[in-house]
Amino acid sequence: MSNHELERRAEDLRKAIRHHDYLYHVLDAPEVSDEEYDRLFRELRALEEAHPRLRTTDSPTQRVGGSPLEGFQTVEHVAPMLSLDSAQEEGKLRRFDERIRKGLGDETPVEYVLEPKLDGASVELVYEDGVLARASTRGDGVRGEGITENVRTIAAVPLRLRSVDRPVPRLLALRGEVIMRIGAFEELNEHLMRSEKMPFANPRNAAAGSLRQLDPGITASRPLDIFVYDILGLEEGEDPPETQSAGLRAILDWGLAPSEMARRADSVEEILAYHAELLERRDDLDYEIDGIVIKLNDLVHRAQLGSTSHHPRWAFAFKFPPRKEITRVLKIVPSVGRTGVVTPVAMLRPVELGGVTVSRATLHNVEEVARKDIREGDRVRVQRAGDVIPQVLEWVEEPGRERAQAWPRPTACPSCKTALETRGPFLVCPNSFDCPAQLAGRIQHFASRGALDVEGLGEETARLLVSEGLVMHLPDLYALDVEKLTELEGFAQKSADNLLRAIRESSPVELRRFLHGLGIPEVGAAVSRDLARHFGTLERLRSASAEDLEEVEGVGPKMTEQITAFFGNPRNAALLDQLVSGPVELIETEGASDAPGPEAPFAGLKFVFTGGLERWTRGEAKERVESLGARVTSSVSKATDYVVAGSDAGSKLEKARELGVTILDEEGFAALLEDRVGG
Ligand code: IVH
């Protein structure tokens, strides 16, 4: 290709990738498969690598660059980032509305825009000539911390604005909320805990904490998202859209996601209805909202009312009831989950938490009960965040009241009476196969949304099926019939039909969902997906050795042990055979379908990187060889083709020597690249 053609190809690829990013992250309506997208991305990356001058800073390949910072710089905002006047009481909302009407004069019709109040971290994004120039935290409202490199890693933040539907202003400052979706937050916490790090208390802290990492590589590994709700400023002389609604439209045209569910309203009644509606939907959303924001739609009206030093007079946050309250522990009951872990559950005097009545909260494990010293009869602070199970935070002093004895650790399984075993902070019932509580938990998990997704098969039904002896192990689910079900309490013909249909329709099922549904200890939804991708079929996974398993990124020795133990157990093997030879049809893909084709220069090769390289970061080196068709694994085995050993290489280098695997130093690696692909 001529220089000109190369440039054109690179630009076409960038445009296509940006377009697909927009469809995926903003419109939530992708038009190509992940594989197709990856192909475009890889082609662009390979092109830029072969011809570094083609690389532009706003190229989609350039999200994670930059090395760790020493500290954050202070950045002045284009316009002050005010906060909102807020309240939870209807009376205060009514007074806000009255003030608005009075301020504008009775003749003026008032129109509001209502938006969810997102519970994340507020940021400013500044685009110059359409290119993301800087991003900062809110800070004190006037100045914040420069977090440009970190914000660049958020896939939903375009590095270049779209100019297809609307011209791009010379300067554009936007305000939005960076959030972490609840599923992602829970996975992150699981991961943090597995690596013995402190989990985040809630998605907001996780989002804010991830944005304030000095190493953008860490931020990049955190699944952040953004909604944009305000045009903070434009260059002098450029006029902003005249209303909030038009502003949200413009934000969408420029390629960012405006806050979802925005709606117009012109009365307090409509505001109340919207508030009630969102409160109701709150738990179904996959991100946290903590109220609604009411904004005057017309910017001329806004200017008429102005702002106080802290907040605009034209906007108001009408908050949801808090999700933290004080109540009393009536009893502490040990409850056995699907993995046999015994969770102490606090039975509470019912209390309203964020609009939901809560009567149980988790105490996590026996050590937590001891550490927090929660006893029966205590007054306690409880919290409910998102969809997650309410938890007991601490006990609250009551002068003069005598407390009960410390809660005695249970010694026998409350469900099957087997003697409990201690594993770290947990008590565990070892009777995995025959403990009714564990079986009910397994059924419930198997049927859950991220797994086989059997509607109507929740905790209660699962327990009933077990206690009535209808299901003794998972395959029995598929042998249920109307006669058996209608004998159960609460089941009529219709509900029985519905459940049977839901069970039938849960197959065929993707391998990753099925794996997740098996509830292998340590293996959550994300790992199940990675395993399914890596091995392609259940058979390959079942016969994988520990070494094969550890080749999967993110699968360590502990997980490997659990996975091999699970598949190695003859009872599990029999149950699996029974499931997949009959009622459950798996949707499997042969091998990693998103790998570059077999003609790629490094196709079929396996690399392991160990120690530090000078010329590349580990991530860059990995991407480089992957884009050429190789696989990068985290541990050395006989199947490894090359171990690239940088400075301070340790045990992996030794292992490579032991196994006689080819070892390359950085020079050797560079030469290999040069040799196979011309650098
Ligand atoms: S508008 C001047 N809209 O709530 C008005 N804020 O103090 C600027 N927030 O930290 C704010 N969702 O980050 C607006 N849809 C929304 C919002 C929102 C969340 C945050 C904002 C600020 C806090 C209010």
Short mmCIF file of N, CA and C and ligand atoms in Angstrom, two decimals, residues 80-86 114-123 138 175-179 227-230 232 244 248 259-260 288-295 302 307 310-317 319, ligand 1:
data_model
loop_
_atom_site.label_atom_id
_atom_site.label_comp_id
_atom_site.label_asym_id
_atom_site.label_seq_id
_atom_site.Cartn_x
_atom_site.Cartn_y
_atom_site.Cartn_z
N PRO A 80 -17.68 26.79 36.94
CA PRO A 80 -17.81 26.13 38.24
C PRO A 80 -18.74 24.92 38.15
N MET A 81 -18.36 23.87 38.84
CA MET A 81 -19.23 22.69 38.91
C MET A 81 -20.00 22.79 40.22
N LEU A 82 -21.20 23.35 40.12
CA LEU A 82 -21.99 23.59 41.33
C LEU A 82 -22.57 22.28 41.84
N SER A 83 -22.96 22.30 43.11
CA SER A 83 -23.69 21.12 43.59
C SER A 83 -25.17 21.47 43.65
N LEU A 84 -25.96 20.53 44.05
CA LEU A 84 -27.41 20.72 43.99
C LEU A 84 -28.01 20.89 45.37
N ASP A 85 -29.00 21.74 45.45
CA ASP A 85 -29.82 21.82 46.64
C ASP A 85 -30.63 20.51 46.68
N SER A 86 -30.74 19.94 47.86
CA SER A 86 -31.42 18.65 47.85
C SER A 86 -32.25 18.44 49.11
N LEU A 114 -36.63 16.07 34.07
CA LEU A 114 -36.35 15.20 35.21
C LEU A 114 -35.33 14.15 34.79
N GLU A 115 -34.37 13.93 35.64
CA GLU A 115 -33.35 12.92 35.35
C GLU A 115 -33.08 12.11 36.61
N PRO A 116 -32.60 10.89 36.45
CA PRO A 116 -32.17 10.16 37.64
C PRO A 116 -30.95 10.84 38.25
N LYS A 117 -30.84 10.81 39.54
CA LYS A 117 -29.63 11.32 40.18
C LYS A 117 -28.68 10.16 40.34
N LEU A 118 -27.63 10.20 39.54
CA LEU A 118 -26.70 9.07 39.49
C LEU A 118 -25.75 9.13 40.67
N ASP A 119 -25.50 7.96 41.25
CA ASP A 119 -24.65 7.94 42.42
C ASP A 119 -23.26 7.45 42.04
N GLY A 120 -22.48 8.37 41.51
CA GLY A 120 -21.13 8.02 41.07
C GLY A 120 -20.19 9.15 41.41
N ALA A 121 -19.24 9.37 40.51
CA ALA A 121 -18.28 10.45 40.72
C ALA A 121 -18.44 11.47 39.59
N SER A 122 -18.60 12.72 39.97
CA SER A 122 -18.84 13.78 39.01
C SER A 122 -17.52 14.19 38.34
N VAL A 123 -17.53 14.29 37.01
CA VAL A 123 -16.30 14.69 36.31
C VAL A 123 -16.58 15.76 35.26
N ARG A 138 -14.52 16.71 40.35
CA ARG A 138 -15.20 17.94 40.70
C ARG A 138 -14.37 18.77 41.69
N ARG A 175 -20.26 17.89 31.70
CA ARG A 175 -20.24 17.34 33.04
C ARG A 175 -21.03 16.05 33.06
N GLY A 176 -20.48 15.07 33.70
CA GLY A 176 -21.18 13.80 33.77
C GLY A 176 -20.79 13.05 35.02
N GLU A 177 -21.36 11.87 35.12
CA GLU A 177 -21.13 11.06 36.30
C GLU A 177 -20.48 9.75 35.87
N VAL A 178 -19.33 9.47 36.43
CA VAL A 178 -18.69 8.19 36.16
C VAL A 178 -19.23 7.18 37.16
N ILE A 179 -19.69 6.07 36.65
CA ILE A 179 -20.30 5.07 37.52
C ILE A 179 -19.66 3.70 37.30
N PHE A 227 -22.35 8.67 32.30
CA PHE A 227 -23.51 9.35 31.74
C PHE A 227 -23.23 10.84 31.81
N VAL A 228 -23.62 11.54 30.77
CA VAL A 228 -23.32 12.97 30.72
C VAL A 228 -24.63 13.75 30.78
N TYR A 229 -24.70 14.75 31.67
CA TYR A 229 -25.98 15.42 31.86
C TYR A 229 -25.93 16.93 31.75
N ASP A 230 -24.78 17.47 31.42
CA ASP A 230 -24.73 18.93 31.44
C ASP A 230 -23.66 19.46 30.49
N LEU A 232 -21.29 22.21 30.39
CA LEU A 232 -20.76 23.17 31.37
C LEU A 232 -20.36 24.47 30.71
N GLN A 244 -32.38 22.22 28.23
CA GLN A 244 -31.73 21.00 28.71
C GLN A 244 -32.01 19.83 27.76
N LEU A 248 -29.22 17.58 25.98
CA LEU A 248 -29.06 16.13 26.07
C LEU A 248 -28.98 15.51 24.68
N SER A 259 -27.89 11.16 30.35
CA SER A 259 -28.55 10.38 31.38
C SER A 259 -29.81 9.72 30.80
N GLU A 260 -29.99 8.47 31.14
CA GLU A 260 -31.12 7.71 30.62
C GLU A 260 -32.39 8.13 31.34
N GLU A 288 -26.42 2.50 40.43
CA GLU A 288 -27.05 3.10 41.60
C GLU A 288 -27.56 4.50 41.31
N ILE A 289 -28.78 4.77 41.70
CA ILE A 289 -29.28 6.13 41.69
C ILE A 289 -29.78 6.43 43.09
N ASP A 290 -29.67 7.68 43.51
CA ASP A 290 -30.10 7.96 44.87
C ASP A 290 -31.16 9.05 44.93
N GLY A 291 -31.81 9.30 43.80
CA GLY A 291 -32.89 10.26 43.78
C GLY A 291 -33.14 10.71 42.36
N ILE A 292 -33.87 11.81 42.22
CA ILE A 292 -34.05 12.38 40.89
C ILE A 292 -33.58 13.83 40.92
N VAL A 293 -33.22 14.34 39.75
CA VAL A 293 -32.83 15.74 39.66
C VAL A 293 -33.87 16.46 38.81
N ILE A 294 -34.32 17.59 39.31
CA ILE A 294 -35.31 18.38 38.60
C ILE A 294 -34.61 19.64 38.09
N LYS A 295 -34.67 19.85 36.79
CA LYS A 295 -33.96 21.00 36.22
C LYS A 295 -34.92 21.81 35.37
N ARG A 302 -33.30 29.83 33.36
CA ARG A 302 -32.26 29.53 34.34
C ARG A 302 -31.46 30.78 34.66
N SER A 307 -27.78 31.63 40.48
CA SER A 307 -27.30 30.64 41.44
C SER A 307 -26.92 31.32 42.75
N HIS A 310 -23.40 28.20 46.14
CA HIS A 310 -23.24 26.74 46.16
C HIS A 310 -24.02 26.03 45.08
N HIS A 311 -25.25 26.48 44.89
CA HIS A 311 -26.06 25.72 43.94
C HIS A 311 -26.98 26.60 43.11
N PRO A 312 -27.33 26.08 41.95
CA PRO A 312 -28.21 26.85 41.09
C PRO A 312 -29.62 26.90 41.70
N ARG A 313 -30.33 28.00 41.46
CA ARG A 313 -31.71 28.09 41.96
C ARG A 313 -32.69 27.36 41.06
N TRP A 314 -32.20 26.92 39.90
CA TRP A 314 -33.10 26.34 38.91
C TRP A 314 -33.09 24.82 38.90
N ALA A 315 -32.41 24.25 39.86
CA ALA A 315 -32.36 22.78 39.91
C ALA A 315 -32.48 22.29 41.34
N PHE A 316 -32.90 21.06 41.48
CA PHE A 316 -33.17 20.52 42.81
C PHE A 316 -33.03 19.00 42.78
N ALA A 317 -32.37 18.45 43.79
CA ALA A 317 -32.29 16.98 43.87
C ALA A 317 -33.32 16.50 44.89
N LYS A 319 -34.32 13.50 46.76
CA LYS A 319 -33.61 12.25 47.06
C LYS A 319 -34.55 11.12 47.47
S1 IVH B 1 -26.83 18.36 37.53
C1 IVH B 1 -25.68 22.58 38.47
N1 IVH B 1 -27.75 16.00 37.05
O1 IVH B 1 -25.37 14.98 42.08
C2 IVH B 1 -26.25 21.25 38.29
N2 IVH B 1 -26.19 16.25 38.81
O2 IVH B 1 -24.79 17.80 44.13
C3 IVH B 1 -25.19 20.25 38.21
N3 IVH B 1 -25.60 14.16 39.93
O3 IVH B 1 -22.24 15.88 42.54
C4 IVH B 1 -25.60 18.92 38.57
N4 IVH B 1 -26.87 12.88 38.71
O4 IVH B 1 -22.50 14.94 40.32
C5 IVH B 1 -26.95 16.73 37.82
N5 IVH B 1 -28.62 13.95 36.46
C6 IVH B 1 -27.82 14.68 37.23
C7 IVH B 1 -27.03 14.13 38.26
C8 IVH B 1 -26.23 14.95 39.04
C9 IVH B 1 -26.00 12.92 39.70
C10 IVH B 1 -24.67 14.51 41.00
C11 IVH B 1 -23.67 15.55 40.69
C12 IVH B 1 -23.45 16.27 42.00
C13 IVH B 1 -24.55 15.78 42.86
C14 IVH B 1 -25.40 16.91 43.36
#
